[in-house]
PDB file of C-alpha atoms in Angstrom:
ATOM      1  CA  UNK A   1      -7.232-190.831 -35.776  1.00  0.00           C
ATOM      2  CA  UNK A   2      -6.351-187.409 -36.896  1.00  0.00           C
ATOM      3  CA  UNK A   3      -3.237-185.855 -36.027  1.00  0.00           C
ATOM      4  CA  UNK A   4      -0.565-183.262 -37.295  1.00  0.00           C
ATOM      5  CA  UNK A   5       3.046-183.493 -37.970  1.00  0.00           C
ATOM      6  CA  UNK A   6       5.279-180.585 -38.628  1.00  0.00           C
ATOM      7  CA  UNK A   7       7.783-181.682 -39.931  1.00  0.00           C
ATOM      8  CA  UNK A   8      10.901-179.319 -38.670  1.00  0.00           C
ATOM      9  CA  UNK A   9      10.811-178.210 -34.936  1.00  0.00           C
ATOM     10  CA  UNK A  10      13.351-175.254 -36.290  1.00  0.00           C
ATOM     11  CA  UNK A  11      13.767-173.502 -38.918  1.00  0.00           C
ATOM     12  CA  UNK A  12      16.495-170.601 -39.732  1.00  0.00           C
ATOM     13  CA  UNK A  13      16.500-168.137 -42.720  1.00  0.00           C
ATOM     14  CA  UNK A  14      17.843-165.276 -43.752  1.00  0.00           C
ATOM     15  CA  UNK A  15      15.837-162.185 -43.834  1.00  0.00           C
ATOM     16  CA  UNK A  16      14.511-161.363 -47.281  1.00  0.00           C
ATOM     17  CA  UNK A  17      14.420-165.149 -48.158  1.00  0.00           C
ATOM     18  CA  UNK A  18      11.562-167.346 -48.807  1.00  0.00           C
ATOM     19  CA  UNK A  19      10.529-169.792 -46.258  1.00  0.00           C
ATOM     20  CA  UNK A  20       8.083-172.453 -46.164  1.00  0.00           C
ATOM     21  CA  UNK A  21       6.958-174.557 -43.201  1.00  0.00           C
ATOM     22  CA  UNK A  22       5.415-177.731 -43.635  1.00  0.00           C
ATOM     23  CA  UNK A  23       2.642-179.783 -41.828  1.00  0.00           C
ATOM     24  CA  UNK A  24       0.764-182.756 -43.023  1.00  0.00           C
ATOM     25  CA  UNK A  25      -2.132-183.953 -41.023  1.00  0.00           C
ATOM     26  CA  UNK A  26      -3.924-187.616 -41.108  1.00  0.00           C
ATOM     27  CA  UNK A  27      -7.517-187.984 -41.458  1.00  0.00           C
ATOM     28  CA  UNK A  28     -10.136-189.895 -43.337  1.00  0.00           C
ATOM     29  CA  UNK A  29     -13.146-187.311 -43.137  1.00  0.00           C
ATOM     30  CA  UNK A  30     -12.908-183.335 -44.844  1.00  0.00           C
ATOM     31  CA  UNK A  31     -11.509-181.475 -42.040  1.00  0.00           C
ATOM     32  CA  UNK A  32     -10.546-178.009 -41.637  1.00  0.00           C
ATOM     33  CA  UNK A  33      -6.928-176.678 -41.076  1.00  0.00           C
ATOM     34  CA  UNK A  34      -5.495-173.833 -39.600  1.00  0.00           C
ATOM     35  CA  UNK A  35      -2.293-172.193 -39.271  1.00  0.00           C
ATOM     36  CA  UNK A  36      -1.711-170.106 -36.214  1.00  0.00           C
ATOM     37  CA  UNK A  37       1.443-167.741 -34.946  1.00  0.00           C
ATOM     38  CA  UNK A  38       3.246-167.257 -31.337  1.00  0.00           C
ATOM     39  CA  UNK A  39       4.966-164.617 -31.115  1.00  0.00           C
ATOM     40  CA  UNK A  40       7.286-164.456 -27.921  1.00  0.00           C
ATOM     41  CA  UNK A  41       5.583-164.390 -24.437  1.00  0.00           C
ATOM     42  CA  UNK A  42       2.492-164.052 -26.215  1.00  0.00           C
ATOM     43  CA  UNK A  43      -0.980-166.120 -27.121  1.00  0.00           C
ATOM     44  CA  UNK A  44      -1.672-167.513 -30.288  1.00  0.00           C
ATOM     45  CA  UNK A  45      -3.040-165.489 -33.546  1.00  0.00           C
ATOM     46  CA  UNK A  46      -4.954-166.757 -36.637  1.00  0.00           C
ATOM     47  CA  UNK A  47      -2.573-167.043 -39.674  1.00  0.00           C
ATOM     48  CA  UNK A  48      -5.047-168.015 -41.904  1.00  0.00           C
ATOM     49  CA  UNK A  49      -7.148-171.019 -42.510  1.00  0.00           C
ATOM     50  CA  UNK A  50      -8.913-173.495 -44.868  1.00  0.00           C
ATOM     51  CA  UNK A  51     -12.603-174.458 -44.673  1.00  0.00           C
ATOM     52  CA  UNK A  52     -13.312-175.244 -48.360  1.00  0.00           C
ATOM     53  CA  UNK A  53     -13.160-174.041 -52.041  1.00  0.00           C
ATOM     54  CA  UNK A  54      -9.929-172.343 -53.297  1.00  0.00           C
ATOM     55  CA  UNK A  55      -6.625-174.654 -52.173  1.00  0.00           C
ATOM     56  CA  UNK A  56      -5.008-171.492 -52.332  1.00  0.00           C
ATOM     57  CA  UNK A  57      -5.259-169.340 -48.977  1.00  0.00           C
ATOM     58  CA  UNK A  58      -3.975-166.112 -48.284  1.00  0.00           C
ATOM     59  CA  UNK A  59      -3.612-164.756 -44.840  1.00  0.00           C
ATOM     60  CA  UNK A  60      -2.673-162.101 -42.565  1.00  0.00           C
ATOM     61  CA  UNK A  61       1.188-160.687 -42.963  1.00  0.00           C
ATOM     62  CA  UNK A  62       1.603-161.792 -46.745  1.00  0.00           C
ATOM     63  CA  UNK A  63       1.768-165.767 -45.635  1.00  0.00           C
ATOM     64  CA  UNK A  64      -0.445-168.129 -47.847  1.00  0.00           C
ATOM     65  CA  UNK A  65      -0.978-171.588 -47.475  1.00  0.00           C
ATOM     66  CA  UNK A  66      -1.832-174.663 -49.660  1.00  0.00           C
ATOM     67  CA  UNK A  67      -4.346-177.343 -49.206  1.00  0.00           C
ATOM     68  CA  UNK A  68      -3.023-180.491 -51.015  1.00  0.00           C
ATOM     69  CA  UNK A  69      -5.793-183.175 -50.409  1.00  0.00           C
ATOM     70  CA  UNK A  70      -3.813-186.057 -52.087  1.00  0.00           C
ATOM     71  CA  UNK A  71      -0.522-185.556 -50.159  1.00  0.00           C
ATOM     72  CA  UNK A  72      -2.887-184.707 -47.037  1.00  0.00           C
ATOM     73  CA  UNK A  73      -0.498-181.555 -46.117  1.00  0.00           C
ATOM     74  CA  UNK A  74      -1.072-177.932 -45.720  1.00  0.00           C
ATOM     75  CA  UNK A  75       2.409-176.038 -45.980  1.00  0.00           C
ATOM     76  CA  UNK A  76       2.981-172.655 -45.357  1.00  0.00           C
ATOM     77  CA  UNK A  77       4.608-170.284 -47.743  1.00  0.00           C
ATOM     78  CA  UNK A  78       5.753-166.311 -47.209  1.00  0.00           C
ATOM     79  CA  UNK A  79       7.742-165.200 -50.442  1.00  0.00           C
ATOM     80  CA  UNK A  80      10.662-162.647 -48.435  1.00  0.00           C
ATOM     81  CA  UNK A  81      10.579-163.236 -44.752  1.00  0.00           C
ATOM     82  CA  UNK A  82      11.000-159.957 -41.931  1.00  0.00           C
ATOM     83  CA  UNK A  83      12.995-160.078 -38.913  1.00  0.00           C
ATOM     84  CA  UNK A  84       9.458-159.430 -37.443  1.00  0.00           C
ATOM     85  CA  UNK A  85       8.157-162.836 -38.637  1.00  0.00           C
ATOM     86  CA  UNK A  86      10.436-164.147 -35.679  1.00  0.00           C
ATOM     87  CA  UNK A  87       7.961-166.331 -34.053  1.00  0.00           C
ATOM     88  CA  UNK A  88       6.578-170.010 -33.246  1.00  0.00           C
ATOM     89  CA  UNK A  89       3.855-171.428 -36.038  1.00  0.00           C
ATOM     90  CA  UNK A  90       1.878-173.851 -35.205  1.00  0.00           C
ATOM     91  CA  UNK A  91      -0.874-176.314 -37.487  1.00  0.00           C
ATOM     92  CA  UNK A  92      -3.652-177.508 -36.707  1.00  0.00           C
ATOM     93  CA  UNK A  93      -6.486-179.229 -37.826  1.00  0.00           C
ATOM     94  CA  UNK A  94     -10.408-180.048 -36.782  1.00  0.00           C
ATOM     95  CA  UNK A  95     -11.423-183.388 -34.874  1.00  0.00           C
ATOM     96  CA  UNK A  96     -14.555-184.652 -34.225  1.00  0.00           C
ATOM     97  CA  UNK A  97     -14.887-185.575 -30.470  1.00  0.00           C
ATOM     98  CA  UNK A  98     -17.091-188.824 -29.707  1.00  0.00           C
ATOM     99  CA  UNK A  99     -20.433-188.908 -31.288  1.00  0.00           C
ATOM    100  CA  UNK A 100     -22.539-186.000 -30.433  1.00  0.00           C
ATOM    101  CA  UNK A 101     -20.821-183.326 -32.850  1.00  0.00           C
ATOM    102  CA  UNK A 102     -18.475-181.889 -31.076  1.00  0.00           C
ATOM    103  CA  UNK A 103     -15.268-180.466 -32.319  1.00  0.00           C
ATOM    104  CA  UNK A 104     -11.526-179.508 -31.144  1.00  0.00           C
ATOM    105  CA  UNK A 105      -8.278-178.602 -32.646  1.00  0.00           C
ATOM    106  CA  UNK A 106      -5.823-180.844 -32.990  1.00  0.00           C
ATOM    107  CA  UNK A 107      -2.219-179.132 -32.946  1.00  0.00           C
ATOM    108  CA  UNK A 108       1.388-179.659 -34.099  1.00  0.00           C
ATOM    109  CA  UNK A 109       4.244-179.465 -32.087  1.00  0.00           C
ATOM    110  CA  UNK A 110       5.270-176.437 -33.879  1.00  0.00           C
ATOM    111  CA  UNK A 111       7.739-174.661 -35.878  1.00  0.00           C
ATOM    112  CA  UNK A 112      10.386-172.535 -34.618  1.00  0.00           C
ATOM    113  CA  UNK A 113      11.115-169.531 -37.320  1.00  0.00           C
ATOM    114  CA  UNK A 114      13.947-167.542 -36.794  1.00  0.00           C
ATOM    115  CA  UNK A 115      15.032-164.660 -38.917  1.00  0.00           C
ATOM    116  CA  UNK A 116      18.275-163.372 -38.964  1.00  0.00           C
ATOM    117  CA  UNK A 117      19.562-160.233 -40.695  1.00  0.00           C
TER     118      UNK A 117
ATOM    119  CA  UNK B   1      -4.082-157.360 -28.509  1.00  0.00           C
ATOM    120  CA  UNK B   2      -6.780-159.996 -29.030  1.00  0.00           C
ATOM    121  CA  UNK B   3      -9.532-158.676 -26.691  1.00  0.00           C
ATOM    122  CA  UNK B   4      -9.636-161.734 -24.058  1.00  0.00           C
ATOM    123  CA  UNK B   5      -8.180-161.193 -20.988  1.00  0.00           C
ATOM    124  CA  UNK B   6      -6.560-163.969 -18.351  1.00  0.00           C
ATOM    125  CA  UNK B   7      -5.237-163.194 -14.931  1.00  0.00           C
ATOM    126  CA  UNK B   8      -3.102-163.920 -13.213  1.00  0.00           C
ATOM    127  CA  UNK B   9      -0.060-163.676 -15.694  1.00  0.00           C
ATOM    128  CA  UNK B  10       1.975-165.877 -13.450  1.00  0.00           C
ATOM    129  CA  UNK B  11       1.216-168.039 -10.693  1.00  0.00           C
ATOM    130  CA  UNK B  12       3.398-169.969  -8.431  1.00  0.00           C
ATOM    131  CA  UNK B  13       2.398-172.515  -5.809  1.00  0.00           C
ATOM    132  CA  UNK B  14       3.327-176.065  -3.845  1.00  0.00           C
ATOM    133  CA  UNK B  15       2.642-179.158  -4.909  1.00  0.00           C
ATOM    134  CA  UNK B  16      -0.809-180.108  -3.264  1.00  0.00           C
ATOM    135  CA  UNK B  17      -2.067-176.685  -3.871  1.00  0.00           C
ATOM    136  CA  UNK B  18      -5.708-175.304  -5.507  1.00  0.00           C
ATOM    137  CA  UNK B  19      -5.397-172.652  -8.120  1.00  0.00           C
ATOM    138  CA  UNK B  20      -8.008-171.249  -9.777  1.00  0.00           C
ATOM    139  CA  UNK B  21      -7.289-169.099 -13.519  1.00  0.00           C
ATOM    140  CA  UNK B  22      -9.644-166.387 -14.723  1.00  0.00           C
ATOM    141  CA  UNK B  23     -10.861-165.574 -18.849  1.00  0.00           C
ATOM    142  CA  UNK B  24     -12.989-162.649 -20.108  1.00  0.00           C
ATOM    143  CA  UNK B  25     -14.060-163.523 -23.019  1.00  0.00           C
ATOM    144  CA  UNK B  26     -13.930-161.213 -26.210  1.00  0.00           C
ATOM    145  CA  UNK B  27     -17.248-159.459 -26.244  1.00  0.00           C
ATOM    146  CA  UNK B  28     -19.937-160.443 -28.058  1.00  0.00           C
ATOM    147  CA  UNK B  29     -18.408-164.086 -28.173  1.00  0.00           C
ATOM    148  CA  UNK B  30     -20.212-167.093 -26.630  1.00  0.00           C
ATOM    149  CA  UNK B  31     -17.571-169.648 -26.248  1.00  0.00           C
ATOM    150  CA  UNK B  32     -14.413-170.353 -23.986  1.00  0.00           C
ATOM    151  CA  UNK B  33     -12.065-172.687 -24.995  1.00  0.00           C
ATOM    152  CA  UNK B  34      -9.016-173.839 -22.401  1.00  0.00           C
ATOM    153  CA  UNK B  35      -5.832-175.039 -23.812  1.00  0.00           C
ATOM    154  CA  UNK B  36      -2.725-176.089 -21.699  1.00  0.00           C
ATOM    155  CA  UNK B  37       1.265-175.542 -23.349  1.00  0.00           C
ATOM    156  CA  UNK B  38       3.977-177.258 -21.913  1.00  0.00           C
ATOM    157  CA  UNK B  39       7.471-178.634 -23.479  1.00  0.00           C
ATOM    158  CA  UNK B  40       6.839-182.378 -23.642  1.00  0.00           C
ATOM    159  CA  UNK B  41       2.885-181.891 -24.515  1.00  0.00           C
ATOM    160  CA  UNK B  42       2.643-179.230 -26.865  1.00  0.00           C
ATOM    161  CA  UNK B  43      -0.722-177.545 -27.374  1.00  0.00           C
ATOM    162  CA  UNK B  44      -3.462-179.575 -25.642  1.00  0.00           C
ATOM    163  CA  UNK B  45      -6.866-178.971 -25.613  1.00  0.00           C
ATOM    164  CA  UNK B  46      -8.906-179.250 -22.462  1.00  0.00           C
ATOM    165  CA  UNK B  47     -12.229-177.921 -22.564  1.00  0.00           C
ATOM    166  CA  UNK B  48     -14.984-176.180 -24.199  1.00  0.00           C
ATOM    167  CA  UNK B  49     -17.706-173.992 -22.519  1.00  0.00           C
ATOM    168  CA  UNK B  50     -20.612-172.163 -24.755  1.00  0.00           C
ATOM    169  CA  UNK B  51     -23.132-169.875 -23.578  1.00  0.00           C
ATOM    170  CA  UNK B  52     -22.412-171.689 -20.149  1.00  0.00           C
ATOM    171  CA  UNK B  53     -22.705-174.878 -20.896  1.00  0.00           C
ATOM    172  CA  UNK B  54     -19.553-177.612 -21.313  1.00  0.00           C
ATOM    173  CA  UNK B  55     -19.543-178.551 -25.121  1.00  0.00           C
ATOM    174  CA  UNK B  56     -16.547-180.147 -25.316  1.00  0.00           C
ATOM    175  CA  UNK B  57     -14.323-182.044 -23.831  1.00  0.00           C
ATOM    176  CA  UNK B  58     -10.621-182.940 -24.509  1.00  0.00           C
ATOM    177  CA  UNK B  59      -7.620-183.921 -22.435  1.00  0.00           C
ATOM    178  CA  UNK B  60      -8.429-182.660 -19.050  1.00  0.00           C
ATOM    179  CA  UNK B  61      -7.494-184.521 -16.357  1.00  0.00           C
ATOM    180  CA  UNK B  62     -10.206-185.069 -13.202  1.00  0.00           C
ATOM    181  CA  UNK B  63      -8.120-182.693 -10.599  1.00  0.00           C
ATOM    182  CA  UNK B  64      -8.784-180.152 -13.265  1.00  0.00           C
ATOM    183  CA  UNK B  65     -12.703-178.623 -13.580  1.00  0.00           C
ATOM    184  CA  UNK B  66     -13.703-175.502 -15.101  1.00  0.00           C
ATOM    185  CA  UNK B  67     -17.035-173.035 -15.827  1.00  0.00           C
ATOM    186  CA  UNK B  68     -18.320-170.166 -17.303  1.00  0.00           C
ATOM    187  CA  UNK B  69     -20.474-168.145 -15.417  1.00  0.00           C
ATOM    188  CA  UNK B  70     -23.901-166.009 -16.944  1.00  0.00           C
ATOM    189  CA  UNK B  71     -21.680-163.016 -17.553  1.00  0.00           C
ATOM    190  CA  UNK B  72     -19.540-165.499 -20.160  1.00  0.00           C
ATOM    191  CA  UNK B  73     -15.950-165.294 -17.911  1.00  0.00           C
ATOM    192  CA  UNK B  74     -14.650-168.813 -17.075  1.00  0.00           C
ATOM    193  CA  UNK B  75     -12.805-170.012 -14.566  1.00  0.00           C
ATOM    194  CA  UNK B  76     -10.088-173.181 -14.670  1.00  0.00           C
ATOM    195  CA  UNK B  77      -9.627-174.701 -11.227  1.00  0.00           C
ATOM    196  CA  UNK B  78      -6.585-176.900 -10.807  1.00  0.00           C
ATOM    197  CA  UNK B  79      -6.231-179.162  -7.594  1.00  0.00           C
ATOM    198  CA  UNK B  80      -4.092-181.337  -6.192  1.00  0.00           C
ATOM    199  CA  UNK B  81      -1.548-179.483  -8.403  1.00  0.00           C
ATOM    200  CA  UNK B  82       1.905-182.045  -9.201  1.00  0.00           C
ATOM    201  CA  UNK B  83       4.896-180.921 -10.321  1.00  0.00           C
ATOM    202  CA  UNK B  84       3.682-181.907 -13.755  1.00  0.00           C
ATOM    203  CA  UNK B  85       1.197-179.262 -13.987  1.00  0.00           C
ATOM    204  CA  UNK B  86       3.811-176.204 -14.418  1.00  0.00           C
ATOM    205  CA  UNK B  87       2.540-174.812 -17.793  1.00  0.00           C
ATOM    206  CA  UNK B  88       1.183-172.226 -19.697  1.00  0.00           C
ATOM    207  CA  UNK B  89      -2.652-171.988 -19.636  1.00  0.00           C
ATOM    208  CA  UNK B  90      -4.404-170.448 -22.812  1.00  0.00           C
ATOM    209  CA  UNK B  91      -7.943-169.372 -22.600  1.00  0.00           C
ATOM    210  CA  UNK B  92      -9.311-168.764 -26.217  1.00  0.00           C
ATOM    211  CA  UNK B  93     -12.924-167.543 -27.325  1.00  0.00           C
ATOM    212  CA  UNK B  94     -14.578-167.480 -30.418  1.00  0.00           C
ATOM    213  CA  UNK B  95     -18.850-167.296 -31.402  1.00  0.00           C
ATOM    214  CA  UNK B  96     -18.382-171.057 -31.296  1.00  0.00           C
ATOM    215  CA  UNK B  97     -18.204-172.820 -34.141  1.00  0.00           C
ATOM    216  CA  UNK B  98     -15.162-174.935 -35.076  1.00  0.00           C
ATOM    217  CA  UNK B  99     -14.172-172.832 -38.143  1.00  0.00           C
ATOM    218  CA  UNK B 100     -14.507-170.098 -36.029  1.00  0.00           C
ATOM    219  CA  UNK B 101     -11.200-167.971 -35.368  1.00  0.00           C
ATOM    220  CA  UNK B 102     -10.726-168.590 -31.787  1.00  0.00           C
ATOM    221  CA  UNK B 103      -8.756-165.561 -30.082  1.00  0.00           C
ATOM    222  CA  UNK B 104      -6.140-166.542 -27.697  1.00  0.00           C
ATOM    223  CA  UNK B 105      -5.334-164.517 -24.381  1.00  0.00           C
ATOM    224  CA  UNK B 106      -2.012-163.914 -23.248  1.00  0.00           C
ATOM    225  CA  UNK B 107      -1.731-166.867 -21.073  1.00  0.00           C
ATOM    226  CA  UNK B 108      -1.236-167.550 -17.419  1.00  0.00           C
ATOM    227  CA  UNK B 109       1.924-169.431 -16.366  1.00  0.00           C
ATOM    228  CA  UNK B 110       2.084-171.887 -13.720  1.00  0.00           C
ATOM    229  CA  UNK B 111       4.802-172.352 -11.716  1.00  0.00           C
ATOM    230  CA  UNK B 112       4.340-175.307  -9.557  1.00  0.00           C
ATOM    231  CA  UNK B 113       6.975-175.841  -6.561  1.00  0.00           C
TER     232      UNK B 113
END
């Protein structure tokens, strides 16, 4: 069964520091992983995500995110973090539903950010 | 702002109750996705309509049916509503694929008394 784990519900930094949230995921087949945003009282926003090619993938806001097949994780990196990044993350990857080809997300629990000055 | 629209914002009602939660999808997009957020359940997908058809089908419980009507909006109608229910409601579109970016509205809440 697939499923994601991230692995820290909270996480608090300082602004101007580097942050990186984690998420591993468990699957046997290629899947595809995505890492989206909350921001308060708000829906859900593409970060960035990973279909194939590069490991490397750079996304919206200066995060970037690696795909690490043999540890089966996808963690999320931003160099200096902004007040603004003040938000809710959230991973998630691509299951296969039954037989007939159909697809959903999977998501973590999420990942509290909070910047403080 | 992400281009999909939900209404109501909030919505509360009594136990027992029928509710029924509205998405415009962005435009030019063909698929509706549902998603329910609540403390103890996180994220949960529930359904999947394309071009008006169901294509997928996740965690949605039988009091719970939804559609998407030849104009592309969707509806989510909740009956028999329980306590339990009280969550955020997500309706997301995207042209349908699953490495599509789907685009989330702002949610309705659901307040249930």
């Amino acid at each position: 069964a697939q499923s994601v784990t991230q692995l820290d519900s909270q996480v608090p930094v300082f602004e101007e520091a580097p942050v990186e949230l984690r998420c591993n995921y468990s699957s046997s087949v290629s899947v595809y992983l995505f890492w989206y945003v909350q921001y308060p009282n708000q829906g859900l926003q593409l970060l960035l995500k990973y279909l194939s090619g590069s490991t490397l993938v750079k996304g919206i806001n200066g995060f970037e995110a690696e795909f690490n097949k043999s540890q089966t994780s996808f963690h999320l990196r931003k160099p200096s973090v902004h007040i603004s990044d003040t938000a809710e993350y959230f991973c998630a990857v691509s299951k296969r539903i039954g037989t007939g080809g159909s697809e959903k997300l999977v998501f973590g629990k999420g990942t509290k950010l909070t910047v403080n000055p | 702002d992400s281009g999909v629209t939900q209404t109501p914002k909030h919505l509360i009602t009594a136990t027992g109750q029928r509710v029924t939660l509205r998405c415009s999808p962005r435009s030019g997009d063909l698929s509706v996705y549902w998603y329910q957020q609540s403390l103890d359940q996180g994220l949960q997908f529930l359904i999947q309509y394309y071009n008006g058809e169901e294509r997928a089908k996740g965690n949605i419980l039988e009091r719970f049916s939804a559609q998407q009507f030849p104009d592309l909006h969707s509806e989510l109608n909740l009956s028999s509503l329980e306590l339990g229910d009280s969550a955020l409601y997500f309706c997301a579109s995207s042209t349908g694929r699953i490495t599509d970016t789907q685009y989330f509205g702002p949610g309705t809440r659901l307040t249930v008394l």
